[in-house]
């Protein structure tokens, strides 16, 4: 994918990478898919290697794909410290809805009729907040066609509850890094990803805001249903993975999590058997991407038919 940096309406900047296929190869109804990475990764999470990249599906289906560094990570501007009266998740969603997604729509939305958010792990929080804000905005500056979620559940897994928290290395005053050997054990059950991907673990490892790690269990998990998910109106595709060491993942949890989107026009839920936390980097990668792009295209058609 190709790198970009574009200015925002709040005098900040957003950085990321994109795959923009020739419009001649695109379907009649074309979404713009925007990837939001999880913690300890940046925009390259969705473009780890040629074989484990959203660009393959982007080119195959003729659908543009953009992956950004989320606010406070990589080349995208930071809002830290979190403004008073807000929290990290809320501020991320506000930046997405007010500034980042309108800028991406203006820059990359030509020939598309909506944005579909593809969110992984901690990136899910800002994505759901942005989708909720979009639904409550009388004059949104971009059309939201759908929301895709993976790697974020509602309850900590039994292994997470029974294990000491991972040890992070402090990087500056606001960020931490996870040692790669610890991270690989958490993200991948043995045998679920290619040695090719693990060879890039150092390159893909990125610092994460401390406050995000602190607030997702204390602020996000207790409130996400009533504060945000119930306001989402766009279609939702929600997936948990069976071998997630972070979140409890079973059919009951799928039913519980999808029920939170009570005002969405469509909610699809699935438990992906065998897949690890970082499904997009695993052997399930291209099958999952094919499903995500298919859902996004369905969302695009549903807006006009």
PDB file of C-alpha atoms in Angstrom:
ATOM      1  CA  UNK A   1       0.000   0.000   0.000  1.00  0.00           C
ATOM      2  CA  UNK A   2       1.014   3.640  -0.426  1.00  0.00           C
ATOM      3  CA  UNK A   3       1.605   6.055   2.462  1.00  0.00           C
ATOM      4  CA  UNK A   4      -0.247   9.329   2.914  1.00  0.00           C
ATOM      5  CA  UNK A   5      -0.567  12.241   5.328  1.00  0.00           C
ATOM      6  CA  UNK A   6      -3.464  14.679   5.052  1.00  0.00           C
ATOM      7  CA  UNK A   7      -4.458  17.759   7.091  1.00  0.00           C
ATOM      8  CA  UNK A   8      -7.540  17.815   9.307  1.00  0.00           C
ATOM      9  CA  UNK A   9     -10.050  20.533  10.095  1.00  0.00           C
ATOM     10  CA  UNK A  10      -8.686  20.884  13.652  1.00  0.00           C
ATOM     11  CA  UNK A  11      -5.158  21.734  12.398  1.00  0.00           C
ATOM     12  CA  UNK A  12      -3.984  18.178  13.134  1.00  0.00           C
ATOM     13  CA  UNK A  13      -2.927  15.529  10.598  1.00  0.00           C
ATOM     14  CA  UNK A  14      -3.836  11.906   9.923  1.00  0.00           C
ATOM     15  CA  UNK A  15      -1.342   9.442   8.476  1.00  0.00           C
ATOM     16  CA  UNK A  16      -1.857   6.019   7.012  1.00  0.00           C
ATOM     17  CA  UNK A  17      -1.668   3.812   3.940  1.00  0.00           C
ATOM     18  CA  UNK A  18      -4.094   3.124   1.117  1.00  0.00           C
ATOM     19  CA  UNK A  19      -4.983   0.766  -1.712  1.00  0.00           C
ATOM     20  CA  UNK A  20      -7.047   2.517  -4.383  1.00  0.00           C
ATOM     21  CA  UNK A  21      -7.856   0.175  -7.311  1.00  0.00           C
ATOM     22  CA  UNK A  22      -8.698   1.417 -10.770  1.00  0.00           C
ATOM     23  CA  UNK A  23     -12.356   2.539 -10.702  1.00  0.00           C
ATOM     24  CA  UNK A  24     -12.916   0.615 -13.929  1.00  0.00           C
ATOM     25  CA  UNK A  25     -12.492  -2.604 -11.951  1.00  0.00           C
ATOM     26  CA  UNK A  26     -14.956  -1.559  -9.239  1.00  0.00           C
ATOM     27  CA  UNK A  27     -18.531  -2.734  -8.745  1.00  0.00           C
ATOM     28  CA  UNK A  28     -21.437  -0.365  -9.397  1.00  0.00           C
ATOM     29  CA  UNK A  29     -21.903   0.303  -5.676  1.00  0.00           C
ATOM     30  CA  UNK A  30     -18.532   0.976  -4.081  1.00  0.00           C
ATOM     31  CA  UNK A  31     -17.758   1.479  -0.368  1.00  0.00           C
ATOM     32  CA  UNK A  32     -14.599   3.045   1.043  1.00  0.00           C
ATOM     33  CA  UNK A  33     -13.314   0.714   3.780  1.00  0.00           C
ATOM     34  CA  UNK A  34     -11.344   2.338   6.613  1.00  0.00           C
ATOM     35  CA  UNK A  35      -9.227   0.126   8.895  1.00  0.00           C
ATOM     36  CA  UNK A  36      -8.723   0.974  12.578  1.00  0.00           C
ATOM     37  CA  UNK A  37      -5.874  -1.040  14.130  1.00  0.00           C
ATOM     38  CA  UNK A  38      -5.659  -2.361  17.676  1.00  0.00           C
ATOM     39  CA  UNK A  39      -3.190  -1.690  20.468  1.00  0.00           C
ATOM     40  CA  UNK A  40       0.578  -2.158  19.948  1.00  0.00           C
ATOM     41  CA  UNK A  41       0.063  -1.872  16.166  1.00  0.00           C
ATOM     42  CA  UNK A  42      -0.269   0.962  13.658  1.00  0.00           C
ATOM     43  CA  UNK A  43      -1.742   1.242  10.159  1.00  0.00           C
ATOM     44  CA  UNK A  44       0.556  -1.518   8.856  1.00  0.00           C
ATOM     45  CA  UNK A  45      -1.450  -4.075  10.842  1.00  0.00           C
ATOM     46  CA  UNK A  46      -3.677  -4.335   7.762  1.00  0.00           C
ATOM     47  CA  UNK A  47      -0.694  -4.632   5.399  1.00  0.00           C
ATOM     48  CA  UNK A  48       1.803  -6.849   7.234  1.00  0.00           C
ATOM     49  CA  UNK A  49       3.102  -8.776   4.222  1.00  0.00           C
ATOM     50  CA  UNK A  50       1.875  -9.182   0.628  1.00  0.00           C
ATOM     51  CA  UNK A  51       0.088 -12.423   1.568  1.00  0.00           C
ATOM     52  CA  UNK A  52      -1.404 -11.013   4.776  1.00  0.00           C
ATOM     53  CA  UNK A  53      -2.754  -7.695   3.574  1.00  0.00           C
ATOM     54  CA  UNK A  54      -6.155  -6.151   2.966  1.00  0.00           C
ATOM     55  CA  UNK A  55      -4.748  -4.922  -0.350  1.00  0.00           C
ATOM     56  CA  UNK A  56      -5.279  -8.368  -1.899  1.00  0.00           C
ATOM     57  CA  UNK A  57      -9.035  -8.191  -1.343  1.00  0.00           C
ATOM     58  CA  UNK A  58      -9.037  -4.500  -2.255  1.00  0.00           C
ATOM     59  CA  UNK A  59      -7.540  -5.232  -5.669  1.00  0.00           C
ATOM     60  CA  UNK A  60      -9.561  -8.414  -6.229  1.00  0.00           C
ATOM     61  CA  UNK A  61     -12.905  -6.724  -5.509  1.00  0.00           C
ATOM     62  CA  UNK A  62     -12.003  -3.264  -6.830  1.00  0.00           C
ATOM     63  CA  UNK A  63     -12.803  -1.672  -3.462  1.00  0.00           C
ATOM     64  CA  UNK A  64     -10.642   1.160  -2.009  1.00  0.00           C
ATOM     65  CA  UNK A  65      -9.135   0.479   1.397  1.00  0.00           C
ATOM     66  CA  UNK A  66      -7.524   2.980   3.772  1.00  0.00           C
ATOM     67  CA  UNK A  67      -5.732   2.102   7.023  1.00  0.00           C
ATOM     68  CA  UNK A  68      -4.852   4.932   9.403  1.00  0.00           C
ATOM     69  CA  UNK A  69      -2.657   5.399  12.415  1.00  0.00           C
ATOM     70  CA  UNK A  70      -5.253   6.060  15.080  1.00  0.00           C
ATOM     71  CA  UNK A  71      -4.965   9.355  17.021  1.00  0.00           C
ATOM     72  CA  UNK A  72      -1.989   9.395  19.422  1.00  0.00           C
ATOM     73  CA  UNK A  73      -0.220   6.642  17.435  1.00  0.00           C
ATOM     74  CA  UNK A  74       2.410   6.830  14.701  1.00  0.00           C
ATOM     75  CA  UNK A  75       2.143   9.704  12.267  1.00  0.00           C
ATOM     76  CA  UNK A  76      -1.343  10.861  13.312  1.00  0.00           C
ATOM     77  CA  UNK A  77      -1.550  13.814  15.689  1.00  0.00           C
ATOM     78  CA  UNK A  78      -2.158  13.297  19.396  1.00  0.00           C
ATOM     79  CA  UNK A  79      -4.875  14.760  21.604  1.00  0.00           C
ATOM     80  CA  UNK A  80      -3.059  13.771  24.825  1.00  0.00           C
ATOM     81  CA  UNK A  81      -3.573  14.622  27.593  1.00  0.00           C
ATOM     82  CA  UNK A  82      -7.229  13.651  27.316  1.00  0.00           C
ATOM     83  CA  UNK A  83      -9.367  16.810  27.624  1.00  0.00           C
ATOM     84  CA  UNK A  84     -11.305  17.246  30.830  1.00  0.00           C
ATOM     85  CA  UNK A  85     -14.786  15.741  30.827  1.00  0.00           C
ATOM     86  CA  UNK A  86     -13.860  13.217  28.134  1.00  0.00           C
ATOM     87  CA  UNK A  87     -12.034   9.872  28.037  1.00  0.00           C
ATOM     88  CA  UNK A  88      -9.706   8.214  25.554  1.00  0.00           C
ATOM     89  CA  UNK A  89     -12.398   6.222  23.750  1.00  0.00           C
ATOM     90  CA  UNK A  90     -14.793   9.152  23.501  1.00  0.00           C
ATOM     91  CA  UNK A  91     -12.091  11.516  22.275  1.00  0.00           C
ATOM     92  CA  UNK A  92     -10.891   9.008  19.664  1.00  0.00           C
ATOM     93  CA  UNK A  93     -14.447   8.601  18.382  1.00  0.00           C
ATOM     94  CA  UNK A  94     -14.949  12.363  18.320  1.00  0.00           C
ATOM     95  CA  UNK A  95     -11.759  12.884  16.291  1.00  0.00           C
ATOM     96  CA  UNK A  96     -12.829  10.140  13.899  1.00  0.00           C
ATOM     97  CA  UNK A  97     -16.333  11.476  13.413  1.00  0.00           C
ATOM     98  CA  UNK A  98     -15.598  15.212  13.377  1.00  0.00           C
ATOM     99  CA  UNK A  99     -12.239  15.347  11.633  1.00  0.00           C
ATOM    100  CA  UNK A 100     -10.642  12.140  10.338  1.00  0.00           C
ATOM    101  CA  UNK A 101     -13.487  10.384   8.535  1.00  0.00           C
ATOM    102  CA  UNK A 102     -14.676  13.574   6.769  1.00  0.00           C
ATOM    103  CA  UNK A 103     -11.088  14.176   5.594  1.00  0.00           C
ATOM    104  CA  UNK A 104     -10.713  10.585   4.344  1.00  0.00           C
ATOM    105  CA  UNK A 105     -14.069  10.806   2.596  1.00  0.00           C
ATOM    106  CA  UNK A 106     -13.027  14.005   0.849  1.00  0.00           C
ATOM    107  CA  UNK A 107      -9.638  12.588  -0.146  1.00  0.00           C
ATOM    108  CA  UNK A 108     -10.492   8.990  -1.081  1.00  0.00           C
ATOM    109  CA  UNK A 109     -14.282   8.765  -1.391  1.00  0.00           C
ATOM    110  CA  UNK A 110     -14.565   9.662  -5.077  1.00  0.00           C
ATOM    111  CA  UNK A 111     -16.796   7.083  -6.775  1.00  0.00           C
ATOM    112  CA  UNK A 112     -17.885   5.593  -3.419  1.00  0.00           C
ATOM    113  CA  UNK A 113     -21.260   5.965  -1.727  1.00  0.00           C
ATOM    114  CA  UNK A 114     -20.298   5.251   1.895  1.00  0.00           C
ATOM    115  CA  UNK A 115     -17.587   4.489   4.446  1.00  0.00           C
ATOM    116  CA  UNK A 116     -17.457   1.104   6.176  1.00  0.00           C
ATOM    117  CA  UNK A 117     -15.275   0.885   9.281  1.00  0.00           C
ATOM    118  CA  UNK A 118     -13.152  -2.254   9.796  1.00  0.00           C
ATOM    119  CA  UNK A 119     -12.095  -2.208  13.447  1.00  0.00           C
ATOM    120  CA  UNK A 120      -9.802  -4.550  15.356  1.00  0.00           C
ATOM    121  CA  UNK A 121      -9.329  -4.939  19.130  1.00  0.00           C
ATOM    122  CA  UNK A 122      -8.781  -1.581  20.885  1.00  0.00           C
ATOM    123  CA  UNK A 123      -9.596   0.130  17.578  1.00  0.00           C
ATOM    124  CA  UNK A 124     -13.164  -1.098  18.029  1.00  0.00           C
ATOM    125  CA  UNK A 125     -13.827   1.405  20.810  1.00  0.00           C
ATOM    126  CA  UNK A 126     -13.310   4.532  18.725  1.00  0.00           C
ATOM    127  CA  UNK A 127     -15.101   2.920  15.794  1.00  0.00           C
ATOM    128  CA  UNK A 128     -18.259   2.226  17.808  1.00  0.00           C
ATOM    129  CA  UNK A 129     -18.190   5.721  19.334  1.00  0.00           C
ATOM    130  CA  UNK A 130     -17.830   7.300  15.888  1.00  0.00           C
ATOM    131  CA  UNK A 131     -20.702   5.177  14.536  1.00  0.00           C
ATOM    132  CA  UNK A 132     -22.894   6.221  17.471  1.00  0.00           C
ATOM    133  CA  UNK A 133     -22.025   9.886  16.965  1.00  0.00           C
ATOM    134  CA  UNK A 134     -22.778   9.564  13.250  1.00  0.00           C
ATOM    135  CA  UNK A 135     -26.238   8.174  14.002  1.00  0.00           C
ATOM    136  CA  UNK A 136     -26.995  11.133  16.295  1.00  0.00           C
ATOM    137  CA  UNK A 137     -25.583  13.793  13.958  1.00  0.00           C
ATOM    138  CA  UNK A 138     -28.289  15.574  11.937  1.00  0.00           C
ATOM    139  CA  UNK A 139     -25.777  16.651   9.259  1.00  0.00           C
ATOM    140  CA  UNK A 140     -22.829  14.201   9.201  1.00  0.00           C
ATOM    141  CA  UNK A 141     -20.035  15.104   6.791  1.00  0.00           C
ATOM    142  CA  UNK A 142     -19.697  11.562   5.431  1.00  0.00           C
ATOM    143  CA  UNK A 143     -22.071   8.638   4.815  1.00  0.00           C
ATOM    144  CA  UNK A 144     -21.527   5.653   7.116  1.00  0.00           C
ATOM    145  CA  UNK A 145     -22.575   2.377   5.534  1.00  0.00           C
ATOM    146  CA  UNK A 146     -21.444  -0.184   8.090  1.00  0.00           C
ATOM    147  CA  UNK A 147     -19.273  -1.225  11.027  1.00  0.00           C
ATOM    148  CA  UNK A 148     -17.122  -4.377  11.220  1.00  0.00           C
ATOM    149  CA  UNK A 149     -15.764  -5.560  14.579  1.00  0.00           C
ATOM    150  CA  UNK A 150     -13.209  -8.214  15.552  1.00  0.00           C
ATOM    151  CA  UNK A 151     -10.950  -8.805  18.529  1.00  0.00           C
ATOM    152  CA  UNK A 152     -13.028  -6.950  21.148  1.00  0.00           C
ATOM    153  CA  UNK A 153     -15.493  -8.711  23.416  1.00  0.00           C
ATOM    154  CA  UNK A 154     -17.396  -7.908  26.587  1.00  0.00           C
ATOM    155  CA  UNK A 155     -15.701 -10.090  29.202  1.00  0.00           C
ATOM    156  CA  UNK A 156     -12.085 -10.955  29.930  1.00  0.00           C
ATOM    157  CA  UNK A 157     -11.203 -14.553  29.092  1.00  0.00           C
ATOM    158  CA  UNK A 158     -10.588 -17.050  31.910  1.00  0.00           C
ATOM    159  CA  UNK A 159      -6.887 -17.156  30.980  1.00  0.00           C
ATOM    160  CA  UNK A 160      -6.664 -13.349  31.170  1.00  0.00           C
ATOM    161  CA  UNK A 161      -8.375 -13.339  34.561  1.00  0.00           C
ATOM    162  CA  UNK A 162      -6.027 -16.008  35.912  1.00  0.00           C
ATOM    163  CA  UNK A 163      -2.785 -14.572  34.528  1.00  0.00           C
ATOM    164  CA  UNK A 164      -0.730 -11.578  35.632  1.00  0.00           C
ATOM    165  CA  UNK A 165      -1.125  -8.568  33.326  1.00  0.00           C
ATOM    166  CA  UNK A 166       1.487  -8.262  30.571  1.00  0.00           C
ATOM    167  CA  UNK A 167       4.578  -6.249  31.405  1.00  0.00           C
ATOM    168  CA  UNK A 168       4.957  -3.133  29.267  1.00  0.00           C
ATOM    169  CA  UNK A 169       8.055  -1.026  28.744  1.00  0.00           C
ATOM    170  CA  UNK A 170       7.539   2.693  29.348  1.00  0.00           C
ATOM    171  CA  UNK A 171       8.281   4.888  26.318  1.00  0.00           C
ATOM    172  CA  UNK A 172       8.158   8.581  27.140  1.00  0.00           C
ATOM    173  CA  UNK A 173       5.504   9.977  29.460  1.00  0.00           C
ATOM    174  CA  UNK A 174       2.364   8.819  27.606  1.00  0.00           C
ATOM    175  CA  UNK A 175       3.153   5.525  25.844  1.00  0.00           C
ATOM    176  CA  UNK A 176       4.300   1.975  26.498  1.00  0.00           C
ATOM    177  CA  UNK A 177       5.594  -0.883  24.355  1.00  0.00           C
ATOM    178  CA  UNK A 178       4.948  -4.606  24.700  1.00  0.00           C
ATOM    179  CA  UNK A 179       8.018  -6.879  24.364  1.00  0.00           C
ATOM    180  CA  UNK A 180       7.691  -8.791  21.104  1.00  0.00           C
ATOM    181  CA  UNK A 181       8.151 -12.240  22.640  1.00  0.00           C
ATOM    182  CA  UNK A 182       5.311 -11.571  25.089  1.00  0.00           C
ATOM    183  CA  UNK A 183       3.152 -10.054  22.380  1.00  0.00           C
ATOM    184  CA  UNK A 184       3.470 -12.985  19.963  1.00  0.00           C
ATOM    185  CA  UNK A 185       2.308 -15.405  22.663  1.00  0.00           C
ATOM    186  CA  UNK A 186      -0.760 -13.259  23.359  1.00  0.00           C
ATOM    187  CA  UNK A 187      -1.724 -12.565  19.766  1.00  0.00           C
ATOM    188  CA  UNK A 188      -1.235 -16.016  18.252  1.00  0.00           C
ATOM    189  CA  UNK A 189      -1.893 -19.522  19.467  1.00  0.00           C
ATOM    190  CA  UNK A 190       0.890 -21.797  18.121  1.00  0.00           C
ATOM    191  CA  UNK A 191       0.094 -22.994  14.620  1.00  0.00           C
ATOM    192  CA  UNK A 192      -2.388 -20.233  13.786  1.00  0.00           C
ATOM    193  CA  UNK A 193      -0.084 -17.925  11.822  1.00  0.00           C
ATOM    194  CA  UNK A 194       2.726 -18.153   9.310  1.00  0.00           C
ATOM    195  CA  UNK A 195       6.415 -17.861  10.285  1.00  0.00           C
ATOM    196  CA  UNK A 196       6.453 -15.159   7.593  1.00  0.00           C
ATOM    197  CA  UNK A 197       4.244 -12.964   9.782  1.00  0.00           C
ATOM    198  CA  UNK A 198       6.207 -13.652  12.966  1.00  0.00           C
ATOM    199  CA  UNK A 199       9.374 -12.594  11.140  1.00  0.00           C
ATOM    200  CA  UNK A 200       7.845  -9.106  10.935  1.00  0.00           C
ATOM    201  CA  UNK A 201       6.810  -8.864  14.593  1.00  0.00           C
ATOM    202  CA  UNK A 202       9.503  -6.315  15.463  1.00  0.00           C
ATOM    203  CA  UNK A 203       8.614  -4.091  12.505  1.00  0.00           C
ATOM    204  CA  UNK A 204       4.905  -4.232  13.276  1.00  0.00           C
ATOM    205  CA  UNK A 205       5.299  -3.528  16.995  1.00  0.00           C
ATOM    206  CA  UNK A 206       4.269   0.002  17.982  1.00  0.00           C
ATOM    207  CA  UNK A 207       3.929   2.000  21.190  1.00  0.00           C
ATOM    208  CA  UNK A 208       0.454   2.368  22.684  1.00  0.00           C
ATOM    209  CA  UNK A 209      -1.028   5.183  24.797  1.00  0.00           C
ATOM    210  CA  UNK A 210      -1.006   4.228  28.482  1.00  0.00           C
ATOM    211  CA  UNK A 211      -4.400   5.807  29.085  1.00  0.00           C
ATOM    212  CA  UNK A 212      -6.036   3.618  26.433  1.00  0.00           C
ATOM    213  CA  UNK A 213      -4.845   0.452  28.175  1.00  0.00           C
ATOM    214  CA  UNK A 214      -6.004   1.823  31.517  1.00  0.00           C
ATOM    215  CA  UNK A 215      -9.449   2.933  30.429  1.00  0.00           C
ATOM    216  CA  UNK A 216     -10.698   0.090  28.239  1.00  0.00           C
ATOM    217  CA  UNK A 217     -11.376  -2.255  31.227  1.00  0.00           C
ATOM    218  CA  UNK A 218     -12.423   0.497  33.651  1.00  0.00           C
ATOM    219  CA  UNK A 219     -14.444   2.854  31.434  1.00  0.00           C
ATOM    220  CA  UNK A 220     -15.182   1.103  28.131  1.00  0.00           C
ATOM    221  CA  UNK A 221     -16.326  -2.379  29.141  1.00  0.00           C
ATOM    222  CA  UNK A 222     -18.797  -1.230  31.837  1.00  0.00           C
ATOM    223  CA  UNK A 223     -20.429   1.413  29.635  1.00  0.00           C
ATOM    224  CA  UNK A 224     -20.081   0.539  25.930  1.00  0.00           C
ATOM    225  CA  UNK A 225     -23.538  -0.959  25.565  1.00  0.00           C
ATOM    226  CA  UNK A 226     -25.659   1.853  26.978  1.00  0.00           C
ATOM    227  CA  UNK A 227     -23.409   4.782  26.147  1.00  0.00           C
ATOM    228  CA  UNK A 228     -22.535   3.878  22.566  1.00  0.00           C
ATOM    229  CA  UNK A 229     -23.571   0.543  20.978  1.00  0.00           C
ATOM    230  CA  UNK A 230     -27.293   1.070  21.421  1.00  0.00           C
ATOM    231  CA  UNK A 231     -27.096   4.301  19.403  1.00  0.00           C
ATOM    232  CA  UNK A 232     -25.437   2.739  16.339  1.00  0.00           C
ATOM    233  CA  UNK A 233     -27.854   2.694  13.395  1.00  0.00           C
ATOM    234  CA  UNK A 234     -25.569   1.375  10.632  1.00  0.00           C
ATOM    235  CA  UNK A 235     -25.299  -2.370   9.854  1.00  0.00           C
ATOM    236  CA  UNK A 236     -22.841  -4.249  12.081  1.00  0.00           C
ATOM    237  CA  UNK A 237     -20.776  -7.395  11.484  1.00  0.00           C
ATOM    238  CA  UNK A 238     -19.425  -8.614  14.829  1.00  0.00           C
ATOM    239  CA  UNK A 239     -16.958 -11.481  15.204  1.00  0.00           C
ATOM    240  CA  UNK A 240     -15.218 -13.126  18.143  1.00  0.00           C
ATOM    241  CA  UNK A 241     -12.391 -15.618  17.664  1.00  0.00           C
ATOM    242  CA  UNK A 242     -12.265 -18.937  19.473  1.00  0.00           C
ATOM    243  CA  UNK A 243      -8.591 -18.728  20.472  1.00  0.00           C
ATOM    244  CA  UNK A 244      -8.651 -15.203  21.889  1.00  0.00           C
ATOM    245  CA  UNK A 245      -6.554 -15.052  25.064  1.00  0.00           C
ATOM    246  CA  UNK A 246      -7.885 -11.561  25.856  1.00  0.00           C
ATOM    247  CA  UNK A 247     -11.679 -11.952  25.678  1.00  0.00           C
ATOM    248  CA  UNK A 248     -14.152 -14.704  26.429  1.00  0.00           C
ATOM    249  CA  UNK A 249     -15.371 -16.058  23.109  1.00  0.00           C
ATOM    250  CA  UNK A 250     -18.288 -18.436  22.673  1.00  0.00           C
ATOM    251  CA  UNK A 251     -21.738 -18.489  21.095  1.00  0.00           C
ATOM    252  CA  UNK A 252     -23.356 -17.037  24.219  1.00  0.00           C
ATOM    253  CA  UNK A 253     -20.970 -14.062  24.119  1.00  0.00           C
ATOM    254  CA  UNK A 254     -21.732 -13.524  20.440  1.00  0.00           C
ATOM    255  CA  UNK A 255     -25.457 -13.341  21.219  1.00  0.00           C
ATOM    256  CA  UNK A 256     -24.808 -10.996  24.130  1.00  0.00           C
ATOM    257  CA  UNK A 257     -22.550  -8.623  22.195  1.00  0.00           C
ATOM    258  CA  UNK A 258     -24.701  -8.436  19.068  1.00  0.00           C
ATOM    259  CA  UNK A 259     -27.772  -7.708  21.211  1.00  0.00           C
ATOM    260  CA  UNK A 260     -26.072  -4.492  22.349  1.00  0.00           C
ATOM    261  CA  UNK A 261     -26.644  -2.989  18.883  1.00  0.00           C
ATOM    262  CA  UNK A 262     -30.378  -2.822  19.438  1.00  0.00           C
ATOM    263  CA  UNK A 263     -31.017   0.006  16.981  1.00  0.00           C
ATOM    264  CA  UNK A 264     -28.832  -1.207  14.127  1.00  0.00           C
ATOM    265  CA  UNK A 265     -30.700  -2.016  10.925  1.00  0.00           C
ATOM    266  CA  UNK A 266     -28.741  -5.277  10.625  1.00  0.00           C
ATOM    267  CA  UNK A 267     -26.447  -7.205  12.987  1.00  0.00           C
ATOM    268  CA  UNK A 268     -24.467 -10.269  11.902  1.00  0.00           C
ATOM    269  CA  UNK A 269     -22.549 -12.221  14.550  1.00  0.00           C
ATOM    270  CA  UNK A 270     -20.128 -15.116  14.278  1.00  0.00           C
ATOM    271  CA  UNK A 271     -17.609 -17.107  16.283  1.00  0.00           C
ATOM    272  CA  UNK A 272     -14.589 -17.914  14.128  1.00  0.00           C
ATOM    273  CA  UNK A 273     -13.437 -21.375  15.142  1.00  0.00           C
ATOM    274  CA  UNK A 274      -9.721 -21.802  15.722  1.00  0.00           C
ATOM    275  CA  UNK A 275      -8.688 -18.224  14.901  1.00  0.00           C
ATOM    276  CA  UNK A 276      -6.355 -16.239  17.209  1.00  0.00           C
ATOM    277  CA  UNK A 277      -6.747 -12.681  18.514  1.00  0.00           C
ATOM    278  CA  UNK A 278      -5.002 -11.117  15.499  1.00  0.00           C
ATOM    279  CA  UNK A 279      -7.162 -12.839  12.900  1.00  0.00           C
ATOM    280  CA  UNK A 280      -6.050 -10.397  10.184  1.00  0.00           C
ATOM    281  CA  UNK A 281      -2.461 -11.659  10.582  1.00  0.00           C
ATOM    282  CA  UNK A 282      -3.365 -15.334  10.848  1.00  0.00           C
ATOM    283  CA  UNK A 283      -4.104 -18.155   8.410  1.00  0.00           C
ATOM    284  CA  UNK A 284      -7.734 -16.932   8.541  1.00  0.00           C
ATOM    285  CA  UNK A 285      -6.671 -13.546   7.139  1.00  0.00           C
ATOM    286  CA  UNK A 286      -7.798 -13.712   3.519  1.00  0.00           C
ATOM    287  CA  UNK A 287     -11.019 -15.566   4.297  1.00  0.00           C
ATOM    288  CA  UNK A 288     -11.873 -12.931   6.893  1.00  0.00           C
ATOM    289  CA  UNK A 289     -10.985 -10.077   4.532  1.00  0.00           C
ATOM    290  CA  UNK A 290     -13.166 -11.612   1.808  1.00  0.00           C
ATOM    291  CA  UNK A 291     -16.062 -11.665   4.255  1.00  0.00           C
ATOM    292  CA  UNK A 292     -15.401  -8.067   5.357  1.00  0.00           C
ATOM    293  CA  UNK A 293     -15.266  -6.767   1.797  1.00  0.00           C
ATOM    294  CA  UNK A 294     -18.388  -8.733   0.912  1.00  0.00           C
ATOM    295  CA  UNK A 295     -20.276  -7.269   3.875  1.00  0.00           C
ATOM    296  CA  UNK A 296     -19.063  -3.775   2.957  1.00  0.00           C
ATOM    297  CA  UNK A 297     -20.330  -4.194  -0.607  1.00  0.00           C
ATOM    298  CA  UNK A 298     -23.703  -5.377   0.707  1.00  0.00           C
ATOM    299  CA  UNK A 299     -23.855  -2.283   2.931  1.00  0.00           C
ATOM    300  CA  UNK A 300     -23.084  -0.078  -0.056  1.00  0.00           C
ATOM    301  CA  UNK A 301     -25.897  -1.597  -2.133  1.00  0.00           C
ATOM    302  CA  UNK A 302     -28.357  -1.429   0.755  1.00  0.00           C
ATOM    303  CA  UNK A 303     -27.972   2.345   0.912  1.00  0.00           C
ATOM    304  CA  UNK A 304     -29.429   2.804  -2.563  1.00  0.00           C
ATOM    305  CA  UNK A 305     -31.684  -0.201  -3.163  1.00  0.00           C
TER     306      UNK A 305
END
